[in-house]
Structures are given as structure tokens and as C-alpha cells.
Short mmCIF file of C-alpha atoms in Angstrom, two decimals:
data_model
loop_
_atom_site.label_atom_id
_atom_site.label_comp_id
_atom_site.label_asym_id
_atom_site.label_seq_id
_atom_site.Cartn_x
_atom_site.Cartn_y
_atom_site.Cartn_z
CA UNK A 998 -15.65 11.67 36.90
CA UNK A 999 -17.68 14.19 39.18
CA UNK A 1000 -18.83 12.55 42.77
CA UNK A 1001 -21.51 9.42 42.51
CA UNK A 1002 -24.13 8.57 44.14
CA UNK A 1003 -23.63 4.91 46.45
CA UNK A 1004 -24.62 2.58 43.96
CA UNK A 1005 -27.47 0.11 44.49
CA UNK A 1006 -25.84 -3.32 43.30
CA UNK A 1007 -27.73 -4.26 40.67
CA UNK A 1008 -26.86 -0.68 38.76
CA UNK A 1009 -23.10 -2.49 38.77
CA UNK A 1010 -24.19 -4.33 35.87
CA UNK A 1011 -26.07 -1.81 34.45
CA UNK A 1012 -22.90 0.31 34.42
CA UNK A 1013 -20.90 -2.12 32.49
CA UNK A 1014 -23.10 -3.19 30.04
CA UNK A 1015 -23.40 0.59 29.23
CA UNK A 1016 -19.38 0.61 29.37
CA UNK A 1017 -19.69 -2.34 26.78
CA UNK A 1018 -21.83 -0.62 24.42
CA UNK A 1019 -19.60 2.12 24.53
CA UNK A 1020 -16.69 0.28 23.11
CA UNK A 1021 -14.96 0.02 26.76
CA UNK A 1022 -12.69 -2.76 26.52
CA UNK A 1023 -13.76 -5.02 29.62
CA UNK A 1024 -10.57 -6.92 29.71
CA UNK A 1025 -8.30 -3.84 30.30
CA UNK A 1026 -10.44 -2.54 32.40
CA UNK A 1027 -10.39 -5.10 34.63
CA UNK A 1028 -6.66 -4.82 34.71
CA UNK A 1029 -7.59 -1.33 35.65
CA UNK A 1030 -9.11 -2.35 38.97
CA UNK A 1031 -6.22 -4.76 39.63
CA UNK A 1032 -3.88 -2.02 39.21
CA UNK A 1033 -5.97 -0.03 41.48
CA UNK A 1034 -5.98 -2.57 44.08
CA UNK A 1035 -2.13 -3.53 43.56
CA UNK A 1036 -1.87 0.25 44.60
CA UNK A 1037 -3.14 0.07 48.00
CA UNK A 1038 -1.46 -2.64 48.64
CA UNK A 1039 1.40 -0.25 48.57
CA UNK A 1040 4.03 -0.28 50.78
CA UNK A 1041 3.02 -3.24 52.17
CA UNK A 1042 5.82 -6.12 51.68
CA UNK A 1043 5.79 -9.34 52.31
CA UNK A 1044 3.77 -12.71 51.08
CA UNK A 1045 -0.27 -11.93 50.09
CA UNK A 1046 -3.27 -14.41 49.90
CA UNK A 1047 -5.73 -13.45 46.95
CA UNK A 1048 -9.31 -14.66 47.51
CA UNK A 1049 -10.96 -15.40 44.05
CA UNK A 1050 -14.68 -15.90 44.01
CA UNK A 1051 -16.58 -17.45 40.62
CA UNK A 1052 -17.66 -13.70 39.63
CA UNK A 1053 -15.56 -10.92 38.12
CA UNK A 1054 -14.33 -9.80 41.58
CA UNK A 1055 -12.61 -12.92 41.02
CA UNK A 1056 -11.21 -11.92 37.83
CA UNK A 1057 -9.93 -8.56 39.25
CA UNK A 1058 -7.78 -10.93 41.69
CA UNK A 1059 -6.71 -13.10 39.11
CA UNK A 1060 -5.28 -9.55 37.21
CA UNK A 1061 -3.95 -8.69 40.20
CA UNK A 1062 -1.91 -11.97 41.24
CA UNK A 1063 -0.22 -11.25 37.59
CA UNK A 1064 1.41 -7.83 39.00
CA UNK A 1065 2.76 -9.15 42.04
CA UNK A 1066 5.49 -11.42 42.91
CA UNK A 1067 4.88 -12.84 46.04
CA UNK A 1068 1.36 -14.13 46.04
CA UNK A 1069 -0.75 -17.43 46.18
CA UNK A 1070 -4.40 -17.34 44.99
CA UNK A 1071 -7.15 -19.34 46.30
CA UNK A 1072 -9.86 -20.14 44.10
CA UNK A 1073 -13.46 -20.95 46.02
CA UNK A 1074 -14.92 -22.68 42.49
CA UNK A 1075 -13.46 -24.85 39.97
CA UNK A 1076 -14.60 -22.35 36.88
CA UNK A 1077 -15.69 -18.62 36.50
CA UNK A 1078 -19.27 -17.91 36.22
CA UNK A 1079 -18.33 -14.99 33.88
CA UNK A 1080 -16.35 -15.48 30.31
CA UNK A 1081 -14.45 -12.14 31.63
CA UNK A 1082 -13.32 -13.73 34.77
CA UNK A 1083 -12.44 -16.89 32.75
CA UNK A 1084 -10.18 -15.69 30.74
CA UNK A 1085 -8.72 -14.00 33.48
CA UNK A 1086 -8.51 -17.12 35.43
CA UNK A 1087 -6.63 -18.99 32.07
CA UNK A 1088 -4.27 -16.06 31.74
CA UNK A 1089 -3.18 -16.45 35.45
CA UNK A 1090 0.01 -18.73 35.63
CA UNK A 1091 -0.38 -18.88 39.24
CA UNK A 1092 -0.60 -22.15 41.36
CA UNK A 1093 -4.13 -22.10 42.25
CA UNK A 1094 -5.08 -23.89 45.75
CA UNK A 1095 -8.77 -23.67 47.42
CA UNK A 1096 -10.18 -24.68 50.71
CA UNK A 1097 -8.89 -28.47 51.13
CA UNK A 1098 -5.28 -27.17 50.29
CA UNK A 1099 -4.52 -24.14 51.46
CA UNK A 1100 -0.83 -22.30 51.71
CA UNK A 1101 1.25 -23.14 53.82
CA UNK A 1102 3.50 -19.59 53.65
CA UNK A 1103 1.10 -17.48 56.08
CA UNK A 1104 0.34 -14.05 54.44
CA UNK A 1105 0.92 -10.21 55.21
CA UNK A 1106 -2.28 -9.62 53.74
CA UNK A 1107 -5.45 -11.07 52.59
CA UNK A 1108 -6.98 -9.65 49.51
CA UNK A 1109 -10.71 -10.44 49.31
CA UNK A 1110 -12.15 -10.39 45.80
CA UNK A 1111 -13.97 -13.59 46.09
CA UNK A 1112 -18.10 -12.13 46.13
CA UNK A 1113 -19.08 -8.34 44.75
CA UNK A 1114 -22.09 -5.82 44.99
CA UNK A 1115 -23.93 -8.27 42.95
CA UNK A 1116 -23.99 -10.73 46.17
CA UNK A 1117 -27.17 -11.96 47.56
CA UNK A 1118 -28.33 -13.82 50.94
CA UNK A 1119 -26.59 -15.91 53.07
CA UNK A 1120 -23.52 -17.37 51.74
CA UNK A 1121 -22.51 -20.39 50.45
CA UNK A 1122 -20.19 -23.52 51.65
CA UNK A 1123 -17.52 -22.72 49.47
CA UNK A 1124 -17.22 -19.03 50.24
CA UNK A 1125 -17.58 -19.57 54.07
CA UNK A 1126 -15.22 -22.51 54.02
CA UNK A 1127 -12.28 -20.19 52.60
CA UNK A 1128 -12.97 -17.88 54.91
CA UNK A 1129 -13.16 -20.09 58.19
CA UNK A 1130 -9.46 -20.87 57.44
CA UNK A 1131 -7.72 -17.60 57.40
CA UNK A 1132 -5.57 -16.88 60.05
CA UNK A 1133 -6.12 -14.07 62.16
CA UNK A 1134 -5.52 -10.85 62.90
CA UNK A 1135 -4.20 -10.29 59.33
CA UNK A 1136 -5.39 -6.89 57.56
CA UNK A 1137 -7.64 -7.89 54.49
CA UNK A 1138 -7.96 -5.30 51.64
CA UNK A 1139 -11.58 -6.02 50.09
CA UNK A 1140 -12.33 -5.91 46.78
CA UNK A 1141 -15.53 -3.46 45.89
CA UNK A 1142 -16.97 -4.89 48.90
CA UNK A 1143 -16.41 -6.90 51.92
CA UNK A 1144 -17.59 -10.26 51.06
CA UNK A 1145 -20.91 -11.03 52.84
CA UNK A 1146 -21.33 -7.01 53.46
CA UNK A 1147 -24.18 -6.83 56.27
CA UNK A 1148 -24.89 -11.18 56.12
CA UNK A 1149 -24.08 -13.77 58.92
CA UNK A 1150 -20.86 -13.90 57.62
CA UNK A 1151 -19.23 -11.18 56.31
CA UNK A 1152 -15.56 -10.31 56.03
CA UNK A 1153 -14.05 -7.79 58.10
CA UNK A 1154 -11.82 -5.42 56.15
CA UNK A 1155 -8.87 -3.03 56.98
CA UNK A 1156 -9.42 -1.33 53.72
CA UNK A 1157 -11.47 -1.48 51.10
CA UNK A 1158 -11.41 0.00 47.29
CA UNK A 1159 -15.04 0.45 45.69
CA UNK A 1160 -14.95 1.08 42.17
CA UNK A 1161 -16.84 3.82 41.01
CA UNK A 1162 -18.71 4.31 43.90
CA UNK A 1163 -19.49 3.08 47.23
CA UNK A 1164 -22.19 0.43 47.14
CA UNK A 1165 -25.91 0.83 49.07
CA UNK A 1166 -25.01 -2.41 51.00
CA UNK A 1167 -22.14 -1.05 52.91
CA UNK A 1168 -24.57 0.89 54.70
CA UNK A 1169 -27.05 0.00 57.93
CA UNK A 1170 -30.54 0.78 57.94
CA UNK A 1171 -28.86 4.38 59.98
CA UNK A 1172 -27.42 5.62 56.91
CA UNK A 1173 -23.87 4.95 59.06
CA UNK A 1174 -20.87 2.97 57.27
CA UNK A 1175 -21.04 -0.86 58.33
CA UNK A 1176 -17.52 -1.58 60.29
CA UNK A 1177 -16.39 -4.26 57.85
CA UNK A 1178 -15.15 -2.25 55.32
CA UNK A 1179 -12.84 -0.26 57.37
CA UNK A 1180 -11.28 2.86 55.37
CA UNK A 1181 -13.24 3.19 52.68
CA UNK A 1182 -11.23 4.52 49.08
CA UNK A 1183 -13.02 4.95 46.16
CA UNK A 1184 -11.88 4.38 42.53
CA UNK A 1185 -13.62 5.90 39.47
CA UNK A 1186 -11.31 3.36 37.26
CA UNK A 1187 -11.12 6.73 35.15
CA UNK A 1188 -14.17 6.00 33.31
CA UNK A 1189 -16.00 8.02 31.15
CA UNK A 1190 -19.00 9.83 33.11
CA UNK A 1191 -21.40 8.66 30.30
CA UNK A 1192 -20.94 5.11 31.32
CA UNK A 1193 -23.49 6.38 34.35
CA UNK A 1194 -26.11 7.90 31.67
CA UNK A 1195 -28.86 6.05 30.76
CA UNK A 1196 -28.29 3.57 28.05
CA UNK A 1197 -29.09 -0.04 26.81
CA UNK A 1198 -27.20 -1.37 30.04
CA UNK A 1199 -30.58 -0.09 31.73
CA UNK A 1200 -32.45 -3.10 29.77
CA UNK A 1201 -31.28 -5.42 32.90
CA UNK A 1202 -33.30 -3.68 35.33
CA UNK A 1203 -37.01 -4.97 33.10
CA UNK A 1204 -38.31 -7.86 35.17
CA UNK A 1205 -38.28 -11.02 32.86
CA UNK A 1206 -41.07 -13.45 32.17
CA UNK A 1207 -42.05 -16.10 34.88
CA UNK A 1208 -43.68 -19.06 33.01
CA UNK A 1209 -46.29 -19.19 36.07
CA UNK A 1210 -47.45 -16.13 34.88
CA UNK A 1211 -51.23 -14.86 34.64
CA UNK A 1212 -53.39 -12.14 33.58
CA UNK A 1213 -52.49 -9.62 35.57
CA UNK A 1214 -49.40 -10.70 37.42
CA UNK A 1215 -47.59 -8.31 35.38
CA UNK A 1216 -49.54 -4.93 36.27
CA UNK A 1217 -52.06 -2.52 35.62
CA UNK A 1218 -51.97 0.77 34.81
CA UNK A 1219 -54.68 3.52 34.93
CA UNK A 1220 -54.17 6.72 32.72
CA UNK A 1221 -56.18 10.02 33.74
CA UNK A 1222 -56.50 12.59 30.94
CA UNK A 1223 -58.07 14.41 28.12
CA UNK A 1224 -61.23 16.62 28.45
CA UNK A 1225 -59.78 19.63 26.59
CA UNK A 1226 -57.88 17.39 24.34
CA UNK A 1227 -58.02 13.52 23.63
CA UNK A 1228 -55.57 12.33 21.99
CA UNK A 1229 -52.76 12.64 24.63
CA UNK A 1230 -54.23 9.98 27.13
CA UNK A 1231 -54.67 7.48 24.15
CA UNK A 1232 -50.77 8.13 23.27
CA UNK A 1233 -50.11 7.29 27.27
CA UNK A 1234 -51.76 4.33 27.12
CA UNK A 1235 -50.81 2.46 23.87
CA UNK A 1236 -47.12 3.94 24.95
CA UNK A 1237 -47.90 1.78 28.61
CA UNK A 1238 -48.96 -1.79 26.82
CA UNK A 1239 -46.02 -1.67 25.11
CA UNK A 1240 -43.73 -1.85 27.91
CA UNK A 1241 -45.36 -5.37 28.34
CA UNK A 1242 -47.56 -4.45 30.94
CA UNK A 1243 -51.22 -6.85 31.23
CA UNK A 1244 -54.00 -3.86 30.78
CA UNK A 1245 -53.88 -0.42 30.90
CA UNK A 1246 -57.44 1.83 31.76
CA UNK A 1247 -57.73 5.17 30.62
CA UNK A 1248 -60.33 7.58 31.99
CA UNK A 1249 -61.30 10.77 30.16
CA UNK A 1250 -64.22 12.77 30.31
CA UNK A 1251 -67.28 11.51 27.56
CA UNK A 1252 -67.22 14.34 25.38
CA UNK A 1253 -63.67 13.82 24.63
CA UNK A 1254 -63.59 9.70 24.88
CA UNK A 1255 -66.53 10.05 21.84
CA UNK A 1256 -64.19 12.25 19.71
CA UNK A 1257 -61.59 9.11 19.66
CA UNK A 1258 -61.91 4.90 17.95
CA UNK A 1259 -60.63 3.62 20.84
CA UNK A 1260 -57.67 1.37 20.27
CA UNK A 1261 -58.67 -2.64 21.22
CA UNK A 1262 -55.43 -3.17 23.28
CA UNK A 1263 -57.21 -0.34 25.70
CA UNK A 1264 -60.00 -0.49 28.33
CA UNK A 1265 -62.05 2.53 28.09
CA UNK A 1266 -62.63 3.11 31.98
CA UNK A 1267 -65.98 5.52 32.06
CA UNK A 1268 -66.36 8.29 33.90
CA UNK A 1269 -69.83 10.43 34.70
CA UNK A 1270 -67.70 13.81 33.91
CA UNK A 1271 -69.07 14.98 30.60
CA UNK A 1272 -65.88 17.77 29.48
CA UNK A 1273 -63.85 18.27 32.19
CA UNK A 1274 -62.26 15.65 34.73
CA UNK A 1275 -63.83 16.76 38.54
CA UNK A 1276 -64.91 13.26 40.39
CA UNK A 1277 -62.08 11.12 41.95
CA UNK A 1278 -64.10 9.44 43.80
CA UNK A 1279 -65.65 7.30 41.54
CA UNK A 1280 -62.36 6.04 40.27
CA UNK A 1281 -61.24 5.03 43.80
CA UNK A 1282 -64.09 2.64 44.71
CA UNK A 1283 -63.90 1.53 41.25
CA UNK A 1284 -59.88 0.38 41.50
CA UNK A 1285 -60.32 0.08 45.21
CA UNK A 1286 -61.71 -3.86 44.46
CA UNK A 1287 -59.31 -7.11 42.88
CA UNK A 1288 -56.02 -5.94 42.00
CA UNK A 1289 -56.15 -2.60 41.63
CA UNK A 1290 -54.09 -0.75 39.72
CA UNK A 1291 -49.90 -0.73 40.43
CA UNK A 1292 -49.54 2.65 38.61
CA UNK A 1293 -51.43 5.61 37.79
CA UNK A 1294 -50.45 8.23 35.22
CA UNK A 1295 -52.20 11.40 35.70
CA UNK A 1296 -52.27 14.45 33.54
CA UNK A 1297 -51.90 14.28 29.60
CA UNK A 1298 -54.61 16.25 28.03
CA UNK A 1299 -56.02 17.17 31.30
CA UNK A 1300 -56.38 20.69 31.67
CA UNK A 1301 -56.01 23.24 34.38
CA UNK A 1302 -59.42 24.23 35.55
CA UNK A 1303 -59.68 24.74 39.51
CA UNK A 1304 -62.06 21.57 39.71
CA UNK A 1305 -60.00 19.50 37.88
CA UNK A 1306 -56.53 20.62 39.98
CA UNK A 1307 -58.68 19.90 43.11
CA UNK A 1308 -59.56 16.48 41.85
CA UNK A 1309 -56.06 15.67 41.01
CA UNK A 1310 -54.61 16.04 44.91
CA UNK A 1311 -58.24 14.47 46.04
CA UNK A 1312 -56.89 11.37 43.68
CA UNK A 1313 -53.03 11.31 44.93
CA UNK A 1314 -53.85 11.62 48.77
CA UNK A 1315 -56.92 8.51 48.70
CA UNK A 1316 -53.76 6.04 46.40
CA UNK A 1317 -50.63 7.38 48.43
CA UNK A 1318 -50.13 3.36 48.42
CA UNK A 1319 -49.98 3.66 44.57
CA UNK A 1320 -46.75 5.08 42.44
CA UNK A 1321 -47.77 8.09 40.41
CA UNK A 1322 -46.72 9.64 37.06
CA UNK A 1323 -47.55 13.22 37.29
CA UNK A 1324 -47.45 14.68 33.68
CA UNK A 1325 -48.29 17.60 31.75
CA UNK A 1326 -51.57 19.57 33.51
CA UNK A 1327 -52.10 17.93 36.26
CA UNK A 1328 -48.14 19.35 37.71
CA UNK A 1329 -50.29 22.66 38.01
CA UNK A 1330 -51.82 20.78 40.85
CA UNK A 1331 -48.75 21.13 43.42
CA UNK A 1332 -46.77 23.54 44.52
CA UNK A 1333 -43.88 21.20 45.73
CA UNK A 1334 -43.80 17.20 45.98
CA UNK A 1335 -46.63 16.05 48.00
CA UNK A 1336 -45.78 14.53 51.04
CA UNK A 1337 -48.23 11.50 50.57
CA UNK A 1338 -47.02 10.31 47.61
CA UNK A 1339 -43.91 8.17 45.50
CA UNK A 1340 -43.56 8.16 41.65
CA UNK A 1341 -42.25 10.23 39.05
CA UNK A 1342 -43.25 14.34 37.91
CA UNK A 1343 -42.31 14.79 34.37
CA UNK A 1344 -42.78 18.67 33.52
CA UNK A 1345 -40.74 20.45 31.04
CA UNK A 1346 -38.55 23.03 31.52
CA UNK A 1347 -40.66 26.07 32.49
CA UNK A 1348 -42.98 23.68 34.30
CA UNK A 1349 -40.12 22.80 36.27
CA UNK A 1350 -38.85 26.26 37.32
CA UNK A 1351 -42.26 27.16 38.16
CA UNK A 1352 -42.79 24.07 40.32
CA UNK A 1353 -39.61 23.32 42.26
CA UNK A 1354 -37.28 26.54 40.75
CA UNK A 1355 -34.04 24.92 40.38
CA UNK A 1356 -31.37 22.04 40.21
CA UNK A 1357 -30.34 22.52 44.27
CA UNK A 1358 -34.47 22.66 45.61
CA UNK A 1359 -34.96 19.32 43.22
CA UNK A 1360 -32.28 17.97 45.20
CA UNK A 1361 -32.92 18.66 48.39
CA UNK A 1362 -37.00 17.94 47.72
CA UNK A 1363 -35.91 14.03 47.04
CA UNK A 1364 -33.24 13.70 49.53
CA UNK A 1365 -33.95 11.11 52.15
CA UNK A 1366 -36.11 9.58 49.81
CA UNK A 1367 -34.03 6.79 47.86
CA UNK A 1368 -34.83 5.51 44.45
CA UNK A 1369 -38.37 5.93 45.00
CA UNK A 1370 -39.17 9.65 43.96
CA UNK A 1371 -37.50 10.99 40.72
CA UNK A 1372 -38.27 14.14 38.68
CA UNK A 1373 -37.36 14.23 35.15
CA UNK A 1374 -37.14 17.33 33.53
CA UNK A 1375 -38.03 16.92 29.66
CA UNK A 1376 -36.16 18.68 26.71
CA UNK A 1377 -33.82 18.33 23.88
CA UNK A 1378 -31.92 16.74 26.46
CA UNK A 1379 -34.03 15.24 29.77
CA UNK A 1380 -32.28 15.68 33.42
CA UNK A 1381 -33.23 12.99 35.92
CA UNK A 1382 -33.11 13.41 39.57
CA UNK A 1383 -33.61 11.12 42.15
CA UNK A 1384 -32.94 10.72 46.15
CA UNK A 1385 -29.59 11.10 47.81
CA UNK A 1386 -28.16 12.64 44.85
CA UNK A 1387 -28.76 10.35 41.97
CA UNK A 1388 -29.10 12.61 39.13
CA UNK A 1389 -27.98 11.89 35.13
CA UNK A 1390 -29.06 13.18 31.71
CA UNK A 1391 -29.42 11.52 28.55
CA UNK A 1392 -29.82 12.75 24.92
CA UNK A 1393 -29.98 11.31 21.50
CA UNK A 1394 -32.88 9.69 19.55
CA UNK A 1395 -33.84 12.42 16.99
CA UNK A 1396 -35.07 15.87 16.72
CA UNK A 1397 -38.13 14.68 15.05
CA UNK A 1398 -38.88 13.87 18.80
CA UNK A 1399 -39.62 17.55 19.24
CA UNK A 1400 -43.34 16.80 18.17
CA UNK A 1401 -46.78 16.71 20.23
CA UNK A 1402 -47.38 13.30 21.64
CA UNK A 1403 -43.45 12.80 22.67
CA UNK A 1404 -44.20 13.78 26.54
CA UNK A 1405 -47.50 11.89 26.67
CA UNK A 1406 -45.70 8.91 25.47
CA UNK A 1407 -42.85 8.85 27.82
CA UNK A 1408 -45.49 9.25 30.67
CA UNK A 1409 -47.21 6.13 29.45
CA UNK A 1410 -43.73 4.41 29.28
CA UNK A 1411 -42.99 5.24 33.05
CA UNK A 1412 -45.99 4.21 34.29
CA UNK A 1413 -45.74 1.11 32.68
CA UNK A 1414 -42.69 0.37 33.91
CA UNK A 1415 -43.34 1.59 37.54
CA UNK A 1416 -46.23 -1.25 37.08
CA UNK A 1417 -44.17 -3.70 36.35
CA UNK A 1418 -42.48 -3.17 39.46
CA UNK A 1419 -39.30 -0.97 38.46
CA UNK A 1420 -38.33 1.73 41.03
CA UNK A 1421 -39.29 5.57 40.03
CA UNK A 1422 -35.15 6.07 39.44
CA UNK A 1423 -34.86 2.92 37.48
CA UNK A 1424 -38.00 3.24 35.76
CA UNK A 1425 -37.55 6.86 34.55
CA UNK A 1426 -34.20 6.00 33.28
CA UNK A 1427 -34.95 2.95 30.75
CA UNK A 1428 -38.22 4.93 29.94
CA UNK A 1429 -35.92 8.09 28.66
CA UNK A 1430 -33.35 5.99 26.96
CA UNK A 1431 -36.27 3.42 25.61
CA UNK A 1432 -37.87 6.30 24.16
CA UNK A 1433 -35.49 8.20 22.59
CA UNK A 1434 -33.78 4.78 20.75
CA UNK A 1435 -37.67 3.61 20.14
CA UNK A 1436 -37.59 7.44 18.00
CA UNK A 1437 -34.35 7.02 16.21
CA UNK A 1438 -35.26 3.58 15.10
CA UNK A 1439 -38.73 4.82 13.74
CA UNK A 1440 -37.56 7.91 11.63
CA UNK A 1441 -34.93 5.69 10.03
CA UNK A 1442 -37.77 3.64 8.63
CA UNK A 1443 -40.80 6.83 8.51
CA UNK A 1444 -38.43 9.72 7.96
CA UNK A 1445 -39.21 13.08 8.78
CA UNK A 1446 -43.11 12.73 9.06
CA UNK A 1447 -42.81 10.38 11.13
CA UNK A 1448 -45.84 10.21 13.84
CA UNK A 1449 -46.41 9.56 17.34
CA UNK A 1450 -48.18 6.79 16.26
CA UNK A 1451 -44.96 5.27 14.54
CA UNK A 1452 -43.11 5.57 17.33
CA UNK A 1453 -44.98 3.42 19.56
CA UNK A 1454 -44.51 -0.14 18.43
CA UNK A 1455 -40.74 -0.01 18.26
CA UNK A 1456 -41.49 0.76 22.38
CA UNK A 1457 -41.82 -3.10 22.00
CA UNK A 1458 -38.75 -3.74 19.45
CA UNK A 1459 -36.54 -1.97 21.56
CA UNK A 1460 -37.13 -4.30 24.84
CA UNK A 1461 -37.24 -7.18 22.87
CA UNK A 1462 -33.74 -6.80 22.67
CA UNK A 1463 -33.21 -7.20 26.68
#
């Protein structure tokens, strides 16, 4: 597996529920990280504590007490919050003692794996307990991550093994190494570099349902497009309300908005341009009042005249506060990534070389800013970059895909998802792999005339699944 970018800690999941649906045994691989762990314990002799939290970095030290010989494990719960750690936890013949009776043989070393990346906020009794009671000045080998990385509490670690990757956490607000984890050693657990592809693990990052919700609470988007053709704004925006976003606007010049039966699930947002889209302005005051918009998708059907280029950057530098979609025409607009603004560019390939030229520019254009600029570069198979060198690809779906309507709707699907409040890196990814299994699932029941019409509504049948 080539070099990784450090993990944010929710992508941990994401990354093995894609190993899942690949038909990665999770069991053995978690003897996999035990192993991997056993091994920098190496040469180190003598008795060893193993820290087991409720998660599946308590699993990994469950594995791990199994391999050595001299060992007591301390649990912090009474049962596993996983079924992985569980059975784990029943296949470990171990006597298992916790806070209120601890060992009485005083260790070599401490081996933390009782919280992961997944840990959030302050930390609870029965983690701080467990660690108030370790004796001192012994070396601790973490697990992942220090437990309480960068909280009030937080384990201080001689070594520590990250699987995969290192994890965003271990690092201060400097971009510098926090000094808990000590000597940091990475472990790929030799999986397969698809596992870090977009796939249906990417379902975890859609935001659930809150039963408090309201009209509106779950985003607006606005869609900018058409004048020399219509139909590619009206793809965008039925692609958008199914993502499960509350409304979606679209804006097109009159001329073309008369040539289309507007769908009832869109707002038709007028405009005074007659053929060709040249006034930002009026849009601006227009979303300036209530809630605005939380994502605007700019560009399918647009065109390339001078006036309507001009409006386009007039229209990204008044929202800079708003995430973008830049599709299709409106890319002609820039000749790098505007400063002002965050979001997602979606040209093809040639759009792409013209634009930013190649793979190393892309990179360095987005470095320094995180997860929340991404350029995905569209084709049989779609690249996705991202800040600090987050970067995948993902094929699939079907080559029926190869049809007009295909780009408008995965613009539409982005800045839905950047509406419901999805980073431009996580949102770009489920959007790809959304689209592309929304595609395979519609030819199998359309076959090869399938339209981008058909397409749309199993947007929706593919999230239900999350």
C-alpha cells in the first residue's frame, strides 16, 4: 500500500466497512494488528499490562494477550460495544481484572488499546480510573492512538503503532506531532489499497435524521445553469433532492426555463436574463435574506460567453462563505482555484489539463487546505484530490454512464451533499461512488437505453441503504 494521507477518525470506519464489503475477514484482521503490535513489543521481556477499552482497540488487545505468555489484561467495561471486539473478548482465556482489582505483578510495559481514532471529548470515569493507577515511569506502547490524544487526559506513549495511517488527532493546531505518541510506526496491516477507494463504507459519513427536524434544517441548494442548453440544470437539481436535501432553486435564463415542464420537487428561481446568464447580483440579495442557501452548484448548461464568465467570479467572490460546485462551463471562468472560495471543481479530463495541467499542480493547489477543497477529475474512471495529499479513484457502475446528463448529475449530487453538511473530500467521494452504483442498479432494470432520467431515483435507493 503506497503512502496515506493522516486519516481523519471518522474515515476509520469508513475504511472497514469498505474492507467488509470487500470480503476482508474482520476477525483475522484484527489478529493482524495484534500481531503487529506483539511485534514491537519485541525484544522487550518481562511481565506486560494490556489496557482493553469497550471498542475494537480493545479487541486488538484481547488478540494480542492470546500471543503472549506473560500478560494480564485489564478490561475498563464489563462487555464490548462491538460484536468484533466481543468475540475477541470470549476467545481470550485470560484472567481479566479492571480498575477495583488491579495486578499485583508490576509490568515492563503497558500496552494501551483501551480508546481509538473514533474517540471523542473528555473522557470517561472508567477510562481515567485505569489510567490513574498505572505505575510510573513505565514505557506504554499505544494502540492506533494514545488514548485521550490532545484531551485533559491523554496517555503518554513511548511508541505507538497506527494502522494504516497516522490519525488527524495526533496533530496540534501547528501541523507538529503531539508528544504523547512518542515514535510514531505505521502499519498498513497489508491491506488492499482499494479498501481506501470510495465505496459503500462512505454511506457513514451522510448525516442521519434528527426527529427535531424542520423545513430547511437539512439544506438548500441553488443550481446556476442553462441558457444555451436547459436540460442540464434540471438534471442537477432533481440529482440534488435526491440526496435528501429540503429544496433545491435553480436559476436559468427565461428563454431556456420556458423550453422545460418544470419538475414539482423544484423551485424555479427567476432571473431578468432572457438567453444568457450575466446578473449575479440579483441572486445575492435574493439568497442574501432567511437561510440562504448552504451550497451552490454553478455551471451545467451554462455557456462560455465573456458576460457570463464575468458573472460567474462576480457570484463566487460576493458567497466565499458558501461551498461551491464548479461544473462544466462555468470552470472556463478560472484560471487556477480562486483564493476566496471552498467546494468542489468537477471538469473532465481536458478541462482539467487546461485548468490546473497536471496531477503534481492539483496537489500542490489544495495543499494546506484540508478536506475542504477537492477536485475531481471525471472519466471512465474519476480521480479525486483533496488537501494534504488525499487523493483516490474509483470506477465501476456501467459504461452506459458515458451518456449526456452523467456530469450534470454528479454535480447536483455534490452539492447536495456539501448542503447537507458533508466536507468537499467526503462529499465528492460518496457522490462518485453513489452515482456510479445508482447507474449499475438502473441499467439492470432499463438496460441499455437507459436515461438520465432513470438514473436519478435510485440516487435515493442507494442511500436508503445507509
Amino acid at each position: 500500500m503506497p503512502e496515506v494521507w493522516h486519516l481523519d477518525p471518522s474515515e476509520v470506519a469508513v475504511i472497514d466497512a469498505n474492507a467488509v464489503a470487500m470480503g476482508v475477514d474482520m476477525d483475522q484482521l484484527m489478529i493482524r494488528a495484534a500481531q503487529g503490535l506483539r511485534q514491537c513489543l519485541q525484544p522487550i521481556t518481562g511481565h506486560v499490562w494490556i489496557l482493553c477499552g469497550p471498542g475494537n482497540n480493545g479487541g486488538d488487545g484481547f488478540r494480542l494477550a492470546m500471543m503472549l505468555e506473560d500478560c494480564s489484561v485489564i478490561v475498563s467495561h464489563q462487555k464490548q460495544k462491538t460484536s468484533l471486539s466481543e468475540r475477541a473478548r470470549n476467545d481470550c482465556n485470560r484472567v481479566m481484572y479492571n480498575s477495583d482489582s488491579m495486578p499485583n505483578q508490576e509490568p515492563t510495559v503497558i500496552v494501551d488499546c483501551l480508546l481509538g481514532a473514533g474517540c471523542k471529548g473528555e473522557l470517561r470515569a472508567e477510562i481515567t480510573t485505569i489510567l490513574q493507577k498505572l505505575p510510573p515511569h513505565i514505557p506504554i506502547l499505544s494502540c492506533d492512538i494514545p488514548t485521550g490524544c490532545g484531551s485533559n487526559f491523554e496517555v503518554k506513549a513511548t511508541k505507538t503503532v497506527s494502522f494504516i495511517s497516522a490519525k488527524t488527532n495526533m496533530y496540534d493546531l501547528n501541523g507538529q506531532i503531539r508528544d504523547c505518541v512518542g515514535e510514531l510506526i505505521i502499519d498498513t496491516l497489508d491491506l488492499d489499497n482499494k479498501v481506501l477507494q470510495p465505496g459503500p463504507g462512505d454511506l457513514l459519513r451522510y448525516p442521519p435524521f434528527e426527529h427535531t427536524t424542520k423545513k430547511g434544517h437539512r439544506g438548500r441548494v441553488l443550481i446556476i445553469g442553462g441558457g444555451p442548453y436547459h436540460g442540464a440544470p434540471i438534471f442537477s437539481g432533481l440529482a440534488a433532492m435526491r440526496t435528501g436535501v429540503d429544496l433545491v432553486h435553480v436559476a436559468m435564463p427565461q428563454k431556456a426555463a420556458m423550453k422545460i415542464k418544470w419538475p414539482a420537487s423544484l423551485i424555479h428561481e427567476s432571473i431578468a436574463d432572457e438567453e444568457i446568464f450575466t446578473n449575479a447580483t440579483e441572486l445575492v440579495e435574493r439568497f442574501c435574506e432567511g437561510r440562504g442557501v448552504q451550497s451552490v452548484v454553478i455551471g451545467p448548461g451554462l455557456g462560455k460567453d465573456k458576460q457570463t464568465l464575468e458573472a460567474v467570479r462576480t457570484l463566487t467572490k460576493a458567497w466565499s462563505h458558501i461551498p461551491f460546485v464548479i461544473d462544466a462551463d462555468a470552470i472556463s471562468a478560472f484560471n487556477d482555484w480562486p483564493t476566496n472560495i471552498n467546494g468542489v471543481f468537477t471538469p473532465h479530463e481536458q478541462e482539467w489539463r487546461q485548468w490546473l495541467g497536471d496531477e503534481r499542480h492539483t496537489i500542490n493547489t489544495l495543499q494546506g487546505h484540508g478536506t475542504s477543497r477537492c477536485v475531481v477529475v471525471t472519466g471512465f474512471c474519476d480521480r479525486i484530490f483533496s488537501g494534504e495529499g488525499r487523493q483516490c479513484e474509483i470506477e465501476g457502475g456501467h459504461p452506459r454512464m458515458a451518456m449526456g446528463g452523467t456530469g450534470d448529475m454528479l454535480a447536483g449530487i455534490i452539492g447536495g451533499f456539501l448542503a447537507l453538511g458533508i466536507n468537499p473530500w467526503g462529499a465528492s467521494r460518496l457522490a462518485c461512488w453513489t452515482l456510479r452504483e445508482a447507474g449499475r442498479r438502473a441499467v439492470e432494470e432499463f438496460g441499455p437505453g437507459m436515461l438520465p432520467d432513470d438514473v436519478i431515483p435510485f440516487i435515493s435507493k442507494v442511500l436508503k441503504h445507509h
